[in-house]
mmCIF file of C-alpha atoms and ligand atoms in Angstrom:
data_model
loop_
_atom_site.group_PDB
_atom_site.id
_atom_site.type_symbol
_atom_site.label_atom_id
_atom_site.label_comp_id
_atom_site.label_asym_id
_atom_site.label_seq_id
_atom_site.Cartn_x
_atom_site.Cartn_y
_atom_site.Cartn_z
ATOM 1 C CA MET A 78 27.859 -3.571 17.277
ATOM 2 C CA GLU A 79 29.726 -3.204 20.560
ATOM 3 C CA ARG A 80 27.540 -2.163 23.487
ATOM 4 C CA ASP A 81 29.525 1.082 23.950
ATOM 5 C CA ALA A 82 29.628 2.094 20.266
ATOM 6 C CA PRO A 83 28.257 5.616 19.729
ATOM 7 C CA ILE A 84 24.805 5.247 18.173
ATOM 8 C CA TYR A 85 22.664 8.096 16.878
ATOM 9 C CA VAL A 86 18.911 7.798 16.357
ATOM 10 C CA ALA A 87 17.896 10.699 14.130
ATOM 11 C CA GLY A 88 14.324 11.567 15.152
ATOM 12 C CA GLY A 89 14.527 10.218 18.690
ATOM 13 C CA GLN A 90 11.336 12.074 19.567
ATOM 14 C CA THR A 91 9.214 10.342 16.902
ATOM 15 C CA LEU A 92 7.075 7.253 17.477
ATOM 16 C CA ILE A 93 9.685 4.959 15.915
ATOM 17 C CA GLY A 94 12.681 6.924 17.219
ATOM 18 C CA SER A 95 11.533 6.773 20.832
ATOM 19 C CA ALA A 96 10.858 3.039 20.491
ATOM 20 C CA LEU A 97 14.384 2.636 19.093
ATOM 21 C CA LEU A 98 15.910 4.454 22.064
ATOM 22 C CA ARG A 99 13.922 2.243 24.494
ATOM 23 C CA GLN A 100 14.992 -0.888 22.618
ATOM 24 C CA LEU A 101 18.660 0.145 22.448
ATOM 25 C CA LYS A 102 18.694 0.855 26.185
ATOM 26 C CA SER A 103 16.960 -2.435 26.997
ATOM 27 C CA GLN A 104 19.497 -4.331 24.860
ATOM 28 C CA GLY A 105 22.339 -2.754 26.858
ATOM 29 C CA PHE A 106 23.634 -0.077 24.476
ATOM 30 C CA THR A 107 25.128 2.619 26.652
ATOM 31 C CA ASN A 108 26.453 5.274 24.291
ATOM 32 C CA LEU A 109 23.386 6.864 22.697
ATOM 33 C CA VAL A 110 24.422 10.219 21.288
ATOM 34 C CA GLY A 111 22.179 13.146 20.355
ATOM 35 C CA THR A 112 19.202 12.440 22.618
ATOM 36 C CA PRO A 113 15.858 14.071 21.667
ATOM 37 C CA SER A 114 16.319 16.802 24.283
ATOM 38 C CA ASP A 115 19.347 18.093 22.343
ATOM 39 C CA ASP A 116 16.800 19.633 19.972
ATOM 40 C CA LEU A 117 19.001 19.294 16.894
ATOM 41 C CA ASN A 118 17.482 20.977 13.827
ATOM 42 C CA LEU A 119 18.012 18.407 11.094
ATOM 43 C CA CYS A 120 16.860 20.880 8.432
ATOM 44 C CA SER A 121 20.023 22.882 9.097
ATOM 45 C CA ALA A 122 23.066 21.481 7.281
ATOM 46 C CA ALA A 123 25.399 23.397 9.606
ATOM 47 C CA ALA A 124 23.728 22.085 12.780
ATOM 48 C CA VAL A 125 23.873 18.477 11.534
ATOM 49 C CA ASP A 126 27.503 18.854 10.463
ATOM 50 C CA ASN A 127 28.417 20.340 13.827
ATOM 51 C CA PHE A 128 26.671 17.509 15.647
ATOM 52 C CA PHE A 129 28.447 14.774 13.650
ATOM 53 C CA ARG A 130 31.824 16.524 14.073
ATOM 54 C CA ASN A 131 31.419 16.511 17.864
ATOM 55 C CA ALA A 132 29.468 13.319 18.554
ATOM 56 C CA ARG A 133 31.118 11.072 15.896
ATOM 57 C CA PRO A 134 28.400 8.407 15.838
ATOM 58 C CA ARG A 135 29.466 5.049 14.409
ATOM 59 C CA PHE A 136 25.957 3.732 13.828
ATOM 60 C CA VAL A 137 23.018 5.835 12.672
ATOM 61 C CA ILE A 138 19.346 5.013 12.359
ATOM 62 C CA PHE A 139 17.299 7.554 10.450
ATOM 63 C CA ALA A 140 13.782 7.693 11.930
ATOM 64 C CA ALA A 141 13.341 11.440 11.471
ATOM 65 C CA GLY A 142 11.246 13.594 9.176
ATOM 66 C CA LYS A 143 7.719 14.888 9.639
ATOM 67 C CA SER A 144 5.019 12.308 9.010
ATOM 68 C CA GLY A 145 1.351 11.872 9.715
ATOM 69 C CA GLY A 146 -1.890 10.180 8.782
ATOM 70 C CA ILE A 147 -3.852 10.515 5.592
ATOM 71 C CA GLN A 148 -5.249 13.956 6.494
ATOM 72 C CA THR A 149 -1.841 15.436 7.357
ATOM 73 C CA ASN A 150 -0.502 14.151 4.055
ATOM 74 C CA ARG A 151 -3.369 15.783 2.155
ATOM 75 C CA SER A 152 -3.132 19.115 4.002
ATOM 76 C CA PHE A 153 0.651 19.578 4.242
ATOM 77 C CA PRO A 154 2.301 17.698 1.338
ATOM 78 C CA ALA A 155 4.958 20.381 0.779
ATOM 79 C CA ASP A 156 5.874 20.657 4.475
ATOM 80 C CA LEU A 157 6.246 16.897 4.780
ATOM 81 C CA MET A 158 8.258 16.571 1.599
ATOM 82 C CA LEU A 159 10.654 19.423 2.378
ATOM 83 C CA ASP A 160 11.248 18.398 5.975
ATOM 84 C CA ASN A 161 12.012 14.821 4.932
ATOM 85 C CA LEU A 162 14.211 15.769 1.977
ATOM 86 C CA LEU A 163 16.268 18.270 3.957
ATOM 87 C CA SER A 164 16.728 16.231 7.104
ATOM 88 C CA GLN A 165 17.603 12.991 5.322
ATOM 89 C CA CYS A 166 20.048 14.697 2.917
ATOM 90 C CA HIS A 167 21.869 16.326 5.822
ATOM 91 C CA VAL A 168 22.040 13.199 7.979
ATOM 92 C CA ILE A 169 22.953 10.752 5.174
ATOM 93 C CA ASP A 170 25.572 13.120 3.774
ATOM 94 C CA ALA A 171 27.106 13.773 7.212
ATOM 95 C CA ALA A 172 27.113 10.019 7.880
ATOM 96 C CA HIS A 173 29.112 9.575 4.687
ATOM 97 C CA ARG A 174 31.550 12.420 5.338
ATOM 98 C CA TYR A 175 32.223 11.437 8.952
ATOM 99 C CA GLY A 176 32.751 7.776 8.090
ATOM 100 C CA VAL A 177 29.778 6.197 9.876
ATOM 101 C CA THR A 178 30.260 2.413 9.982
ATOM 102 C CA LYS A 179 26.618 1.584 9.194
ATOM 103 C CA LEU A 180 23.407 3.499 8.656
ATOM 104 C CA LEU A 181 19.819 2.245 8.550
ATOM 105 C CA TYR A 182 17.439 4.538 6.681
ATOM 106 C CA LEU A 183 13.746 4.017 7.408
ATOM 107 C CA ALA A 184 11.447 4.655 4.459
ATOM 108 C CA SER A 185 7.692 3.968 4.464
ATOM 109 C CA SER A 186 5.282 1.452 2.971
ATOM 110 C CA CYS A 187 3.627 4.350 1.134
ATOM 111 C CA SER A 188 6.749 4.412 -1.085
ATOM 112 C CA TYR A 189 5.133 1.536 -3.001
ATOM 113 C CA PRO A 190 2.945 2.248 -6.058
ATOM 114 C CA LYS A 191 -0.808 2.573 -5.495
ATOM 115 C CA GLN A 192 -1.627 -0.456 -7.655
ATOM 116 C CA CYS A 193 1.161 -2.632 -6.326
ATOM 117 C CA PRO A 194 0.849 -6.441 -6.426
ATOM 118 C CA GLN A 195 0.292 -7.683 -2.865
ATOM 119 C CA PRO A 196 2.068 -8.494 -0.683
ATOM 120 C CA MET A 197 4.430 -5.731 -1.767
ATOM 121 C CA CYS A 198 7.979 -6.824 -2.514
ATOM 122 C CA VAL A 199 10.887 -4.459 -2.975
ATOM 123 C CA GLU A 200 11.168 -5.244 -6.713
ATOM 124 C CA SER A 201 7.914 -3.248 -7.110
ATOM 125 C CA LEU A 202 9.413 0.002 -5.826
ATOM 126 C CA MET A 203 9.269 2.729 -8.497
ATOM 127 C CA SER A 204 7.277 0.501 -10.862
ATOM 128 C CA GLY A 205 4.146 2.693 -11.028
ATOM 129 C CA PRO A 206 2.343 5.865 -9.901
ATOM 130 C CA LEU A 207 2.101 6.585 -6.174
ATOM 131 C CA GLU A 208 -1.098 6.937 -4.130
ATOM 132 C CA PRO A 209 -2.064 10.616 -4.674
ATOM 133 C CA THR A 210 -2.917 11.261 -0.983
ATOM 134 C CA ASN A 211 0.729 10.758 -0.009
ATOM 135 C CA ASP A 212 2.787 11.132 -3.192
ATOM 136 C CA ALA A 213 4.903 14.074 -1.926
ATOM 137 C CA TYR A 214 5.963 12.322 1.288
ATOM 138 C CA ALA A 215 6.507 9.033 -0.572
ATOM 139 C CA THR A 216 8.682 10.721 -3.203
ATOM 140 C CA ALA A 217 10.919 12.131 -0.463
ATOM 141 C CA LYS A 218 11.216 8.636 1.028
ATOM 142 C CA LEU A 219 12.118 7.168 -2.390
ATOM 143 C CA ALA A 220 14.802 9.850 -2.721
ATOM 144 C CA GLY A 221 16.214 8.807 0.662
ATOM 145 C CA ILE A 222 16.402 5.166 -0.446
ATOM 146 C CA THR A 223 18.124 6.158 -3.691
ATOM 147 C CA LEU A 224 20.633 8.396 -1.909
ATOM 148 C CA CYS A 225 21.660 5.531 0.405
ATOM 149 C CA GLN A 226 22.025 3.181 -2.578
ATOM 150 C CA ALA A 227 24.033 5.811 -4.473
ATOM 151 C CA ASP A 228 26.358 6.468 -1.507
ATOM 152 C CA ALA A 229 26.971 2.740 -1.230
ATOM 153 C CA ARG A 230 27.748 2.398 -4.961
ATOM 154 C CA GLN A 231 29.877 5.520 -5.266
ATOM 155 C CA HIS A 232 31.674 5.458 -1.906
ATOM 156 C CA GLY A 233 31.238 1.940 -0.564
ATOM 157 C CA ASP A 234 29.175 3.136 2.423
ATOM 158 C CA ASN A 235 27.266 0.448 4.340
ATOM 159 C CA PHE A 236 23.924 2.288 4.243
ATOM 160 C CA ILE A 237 20.889 -0.020 4.230
ATOM 161 C CA CYS A 238 17.170 0.794 3.917
ATOM 162 C CA GLY A 239 14.186 -0.632 5.776
ATOM 163 C CA ILE A 240 10.542 -0.234 4.771
ATOM 164 C CA PRO A 241 8.265 -0.453 7.817
ATOM 165 C CA ALA A 242 4.597 -1.407 7.852
ATOM 166 C CA ASN A 243 2.134 1.057 9.473
ATOM 167 C CA ALA A 244 3.680 1.539 12.915
ATOM 168 C CA PHE A 245 1.769 2.511 16.048
ATOM 169 C CA GLY A 246 2.410 2.577 19.780
ATOM 170 C CA ILE A 247 3.722 4.528 22.746
ATOM 171 C CA ASP A 248 4.462 8.233 22.041
ATOM 172 C CA ASP A 249 2.151 8.171 19.017
ATOM 173 C CA ASP A 250 0.249 11.175 17.678
ATOM 174 C CA PHE A 251 -3.261 10.613 19.043
ATOM 175 C CA THR A 252 -4.820 13.746 17.560
ATOM 176 C CA PRO A 253 -7.808 13.249 15.247
ATOM 177 C CA GLU A 254 -6.337 15.429 12.473
ATOM 178 C CA GLY A 255 -2.672 14.429 12.639
ATOM 179 C CA GLY A 256 -2.563 10.814 13.734
ATOM 180 C CA HIS A 257 -2.367 7.641 11.719
ATOM 181 C CA VAL A 258 -5.450 5.508 11.836
ATOM 182 C CA ILE A 259 -4.802 3.526 15.058
ATOM 183 C CA PRO A 260 -3.797 6.411 17.373
ATOM 184 C CA ALA A 261 -6.404 8.718 15.802
ATOM 185 C CA LEU A 262 -9.155 6.147 16.437
ATOM 186 C CA ILE A 263 -7.939 5.467 19.991
ATOM 187 C CA GLY A 264 -8.263 9.201 20.698
ATOM 188 C CA LYS A 265 -11.620 9.540 18.951
ATOM 189 C CA ILE A 266 -13.199 6.428 20.464
ATOM 190 C CA HIS A 267 -11.936 7.199 23.977
ATOM 191 C CA ARG A 268 -13.360 10.704 23.747
ATOM 192 C CA ALA A 269 -16.706 9.315 22.522
ATOM 193 C CA LYS A 270 -16.779 6.971 25.519
ATOM 194 C CA VAL A 271 -15.952 9.703 28.024
ATOM 195 C CA GLU A 272 -18.495 12.075 26.503
ATOM 196 C CA SER A 273 -21.131 9.310 26.078
ATOM 197 C CA GLN A 274 -21.452 10.014 22.370
ATOM 198 C CA PRO A 275 -23.791 7.566 20.606
ATOM 199 C CA SER A 276 -21.465 7.083 17.622
ATOM 200 C CA VAL A 277 -17.964 7.712 16.251
ATOM 201 C CA GLU A 278 -17.149 8.670 12.691
ATOM 202 C CA ILE A 279 -14.623 6.413 10.945
ATOM 203 C CA TRP A 280 -13.193 7.862 7.740
ATOM 204 C CA GLY A 281 -13.674 6.052 4.437
ATOM 205 C CA THR A 282 -15.459 2.791 3.701
ATOM 206 C CA GLY A 283 -13.639 0.693 6.296
ATOM 207 C CA THR A 284 -12.600 -1.801 3.592
ATOM 208 C CA PRO A 285 -8.951 -0.780 2.964
ATOM 209 C CA ARG A 286 -6.504 -3.172 4.558
ATOM 210 C CA ARG A 287 -3.284 -2.298 6.367
ATOM 211 C CA GLU A 288 -0.433 -4.268 7.865
ATOM 212 C CA PHE A 289 0.317 -2.901 11.318
ATOM 213 C CA ILE A 290 3.413 -3.258 13.466
ATOM 214 C CA PHE A 291 3.864 -2.276 17.110
ATOM 215 C CA ALA A 292 6.645 0.356 17.242
ATOM 216 C CA ASP A 293 8.605 -1.604 19.872
ATOM 217 C CA ASP A 294 8.590 -4.698 17.617
ATOM 218 C CA LEU A 295 9.656 -2.517 14.699
ATOM 219 C CA ALA A 296 12.539 -1.151 16.773
ATOM 220 C CA ASP A 297 13.598 -4.713 17.545
ATOM 221 C CA ALA A 298 13.480 -5.520 13.790
ATOM 222 C CA CYS A 299 15.593 -2.423 13.054
ATOM 223 C CA LEU A 300 18.339 -3.517 15.445
ATOM 224 C CA PHE A 301 18.136 -7.025 13.997
ATOM 225 C CA VAL A 302 18.730 -5.824 10.404
ATOM 226 C CA LEU A 303 21.389 -3.391 11.567
ATOM 227 C CA ARG A 304 23.280 -6.434 12.860
ATOM 228 C CA GLU A 305 22.365 -8.998 10.215
ATOM 229 C CA TYR A 306 21.635 -7.303 6.880
ATOM 230 C CA ASP A 307 24.201 -5.765 4.522
ATOM 231 C CA ASP A 308 22.592 -5.610 1.074
ATOM 232 C CA THR A 309 22.824 -1.879 0.401
ATOM 233 C CA GLN A 310 21.110 -2.116 -3.000
ATOM 234 C CA THR A 311 17.990 -3.977 -1.802
ATOM 235 C CA PRO A 312 15.761 -2.390 0.832
ATOM 236 C CA ILE A 313 14.207 -4.827 3.305
ATOM 237 C CA ASN A 314 10.537 -4.842 4.356
ATOM 238 C CA LEU A 315 9.961 -4.628 8.109
ATOM 239 C CA GLY A 316 6.500 -6.050 8.778
ATOM 240 C CA SER A 317 4.688 -8.176 11.322
ATOM 241 C CA GLY A 318 2.270 -10.089 9.108
ATOM 242 C CA ALA A 319 -0.675 -8.645 11.111
ATOM 243 C CA GLU A 320 -3.080 -7.365 8.468
ATOM 244 C CA LEU A 321 -6.543 -5.993 9.197
ATOM 245 C CA SER A 322 -9.213 -3.981 7.413
ATOM 246 C CA ILE A 323 -9.884 -0.499 8.791
ATOM 247 C CA GLY A 324 -13.308 -1.755 9.915
ATOM 248 C CA GLU A 325 -11.751 -4.664 11.829
ATOM 249 C CA THR A 326 -9.163 -2.320 13.310
ATOM 250 C CA ALA A 327 -11.843 0.094 14.535
ATOM 251 C CA GLU A 328 -13.813 -2.795 16.036
ATOM 252 C CA ARG A 329 -10.764 -4.047 17.961
ATOM 253 C CA ILE A 330 -10.030 -0.540 19.243
ATOM 254 C CA ARG A 331 -13.651 -0.193 20.359
ATOM 255 C CA ASN A 332 -13.267 -3.379 22.421
ATOM 256 C CA VAL A 333 -9.942 -2.276 23.924
ATOM 257 C CA VAL A 334 -11.377 1.126 24.883
ATOM 258 C CA GLY A 335 -14.664 -0.399 26.074
ATOM 259 C CA TYR A 336 -16.937 1.846 24.020
ATOM 260 C CA ARG A 337 -20.494 0.648 23.419
ATOM 261 C CA GLY A 338 -21.595 3.175 20.793
ATOM 262 C CA GLU A 339 -21.790 2.745 17.044
ATOM 263 C CA LEU A 340 -19.011 3.030 14.455
ATOM 264 C CA VAL A 341 -20.267 5.053 11.472
ATOM 265 C CA PHE A 342 -18.256 4.943 8.240
ATOM 266 C CA ASP A 343 -18.084 8.144 6.180
ATOM 267 C CA ALA A 344 -17.436 7.053 2.590
ATOM 268 C CA ASN A 345 -16.979 10.701 1.550
ATOM 269 C CA LYS A 346 -13.626 10.683 3.330
ATOM 270 C CA PRO A 347 -10.666 9.213 1.401
ATOM 271 C CA ASP A 348 -9.724 5.537 1.703
ATOM 272 C CA GLY A 349 -6.131 5.959 0.534
ATOM 273 C CA MET A 350 -4.405 2.814 -0.729
ATOM 274 C CA PRO A 351 -6.816 -0.126 -0.979
ATOM 275 C CA LEU A 352 -4.281 -2.529 0.537
ATOM 276 C CA LYS A 353 -0.827 -2.216 2.048
ATOM 277 C CA SER A 354 0.711 -5.527 3.001
ATOM 278 C CA LEU A 355 4.448 -6.200 2.956
ATOM 279 C CA ASP A 356 6.242 -9.279 1.692
ATOM 280 C CA THR A 357 8.407 -10.022 4.711
ATOM 281 C CA THR A 358 9.858 -13.309 3.440
ATOM 282 C CA PRO A 359 13.492 -12.049 3.496
ATOM 283 C CA LEU A 360 13.135 -10.857 7.117
ATOM 284 C CA THR A 361 11.422 -14.015 8.371
ATOM 285 C CA ARG A 362 13.929 -16.229 6.506
ATOM 286 C CA MET A 363 16.670 -14.449 8.444
ATOM 287 C CA GLY A 364 14.861 -15.499 11.628
ATOM 288 C CA TRP A 365 13.014 -12.392 12.838
ATOM 289 C CA ARG A 366 9.411 -12.497 14.107
ATOM 290 C CA ALA A 367 7.225 -9.847 15.798
ATOM 291 C CA ARG A 368 6.640 -10.695 19.467
ATOM 292 C CA THR A 369 3.584 -8.610 20.351
ATOM 293 C CA SER A 370 0.068 -9.629 19.305
ATOM 294 C CA ILE A 371 -2.102 -6.901 17.830
ATOM 295 C CA ILE A 372 -4.430 -6.945 20.859
ATOM 296 C CA ALA A 373 -1.554 -6.708 23.359
ATOM 297 C CA ALA A 374 -0.079 -3.874 21.299
ATOM 298 C CA LEU A 375 -3.417 -2.028 21.163
ATOM 299 C CA ASN A 376 -3.792 -2.405 24.935
ATOM 300 C CA GLU A 377 -0.288 -1.018 25.534
ATOM 301 C CA THR A 378 -0.949 1.855 23.155
ATOM 302 C CA TYR A 379 -4.246 2.676 24.867
ATOM 303 C CA ASP A 380 -2.465 2.668 28.253
ATOM 304 C CA ALA A 381 0.149 5.040 26.801
ATOM 305 C CA TYR A 382 -2.623 7.294 25.513
ATOM 306 C CA LEU A 383 -4.284 7.399 28.958
ATOM 307 C CA HIS A 384 -0.930 8.163 30.530
ATOM 308 C CA GLN A 385 -0.287 10.971 28.060
ATOM 309 C CA GLU A 386 -3.747 12.410 28.658
ATOM 310 C CA ARG A 387 -3.238 12.327 32.407
ATOM 311 C CA LYS A 388 0.101 14.088 32.023
ATOM 312 C CA LEU A 389 -1.389 16.820 29.878
ATOM 313 C CA GLN A 390 -4.273 17.086 32.359
ATOM 314 C CA ARG A 391 -6.650 17.725 29.527
ATOM 315 C CA GLU A 392 -9.415 15.706 31.107
ATOM 316 C CA PRO A 393 -10.105 13.248 33.903
ATOM 317 C CA ILE A 394 -9.421 9.624 33.047
ATOM 318 C CA HIS A 395 -12.362 7.216 32.855
ATOM 319 C CA VAL A 396 -11.193 3.662 32.340
HETATM 320 P P1 GDP B 173 -2.208 5.443 5.310
HETATM 321 O O1 GDP B 173 -2.038 4.035 5.798
HETATM 322 O O2 GDP B 173 -0.955 6.048 4.787
HETATM 323 O O3 GDP B 173 -3.335 5.540 4.305
HETATM 324 O O4 GDP B 173 -2.586 6.370 6.514
HETATM 325 P P2 GDP B 173 -3.453 6.207 7.845
HETATM 326 O O5 GDP B 173 -2.725 5.509 8.898
HETATM 327 O O6 GDP B 173 -3.905 7.594 8.140
HETATM 328 O O7 GDP B 173 -4.681 5.233 7.488
HETATM 329 C C1 GDP B 173 -5.625 5.675 6.659
HETATM 330 C C2 GDP B 173 -6.781 4.701 6.502
HETATM 331 O O8 GDP B 173 -7.561 4.648 7.702
HETATM 332 C C3 GDP B 173 -7.687 5.240 5.406
HETATM 333 O O9 GDP B 173 -8.381 4.164 4.787
HETATM 334 C C4 GDP B 173 -8.637 6.118 6.215
HETATM 335 O O10 GDP B 173 -9.839 6.365 5.522
HETATM 336 C C5 GDP B 173 -8.860 5.218 7.451
HETATM 337 N N1 GDP B 173 -9.307 5.978 8.646
HETATM 338 C C6 GDP B 173 -10.513 5.828 9.238
HETATM 339 N N2 GDP B 173 -10.666 6.677 10.264
HETATM 340 C C7 GDP B 173 -9.492 7.378 10.343
HETATM 341 C C8 GDP B 173 -9.047 8.392 11.223
HETATM 342 O O11 GDP B 173 -9.737 8.864 12.130
HETATM 343 N N3 GDP B 173 -7.776 8.862 11.008
HETATM 344 C C9 GDP B 173 -6.972 8.359 10.024
HETATM 345 N N4 GDP B 173 -5.734 8.851 9.882
HETATM 346 N N5 GDP B 173 -7.392 7.409 9.158
HETATM 347 C C10 GDP B 173 -8.630 6.927 9.315
#
């Protein structure tokens, strides 16, 4: 990848997309086309076609499509599925028709079956029923993987797929309803601290386990596989190896935020998958490792949350 090659990050405004743009800039890539402010509607085939015709990207990373935490997936399964299906079909198809040199499609660890042997390896994809709380979103992601594989087989396109662990970080969705567990708990626990609430409600039993990856590390892994990985028929897991229970995660966030109240688990709320841990042997064998410790990443994410809050002027900051 030459430093001046035109590169398009589809979904540059998302958590992972914005981390990718930061990482590309910091690694000296100068020709980033279709910045988030262009406001390209990926659900419109005509708009995507028009964009590719004019911008002619040579490398594409697909980090677009609506996503959210467990509650968003339960409340808006159709919205999530449609948005992901439409946007990925348009971008992958345009990438094929306009002769993109290489494309990296980002799927999700929820594409794995609910009862998947752990750590999850790519051979287990499509081997069993999905977790019901996110089956619509996961099915769209599986379709995206299959479309990339099919384009490669039928047309010889170099379209590869990455499956990230649960990503979190700067530019995350910190709302209690929409966010994934880490940003949602940062928002909830910070608010409890500011409002001197005696306790915070944590959904579920606290026992499910998740592998987390800081979005900036994930972006680094994406650029690594874009350079080093060419097996179009075998997706590659993009994980950090940092696995925690939800209870442990909440406890660490409480320490980072400096909240002294109690964490109360509400077992009536859904747990989702009991465990999501990725087999990252292929990635680590190729020589990639995450750089940021979970605590450093949580601290950076909390700083980003405080910054965002200050910008929105929703409330005074108490650190
Ligand atoms: P998932 O990894 O796809 O299941 O999605 P999430 O990132 O939303 O993580 C969900 C896990 O965190 C489930 O076990 C939830 O019960 C638990 N959890 C606890 N509190 C919260 C919260 O405030 N928000 C979210 N999204 N999940 C929470």
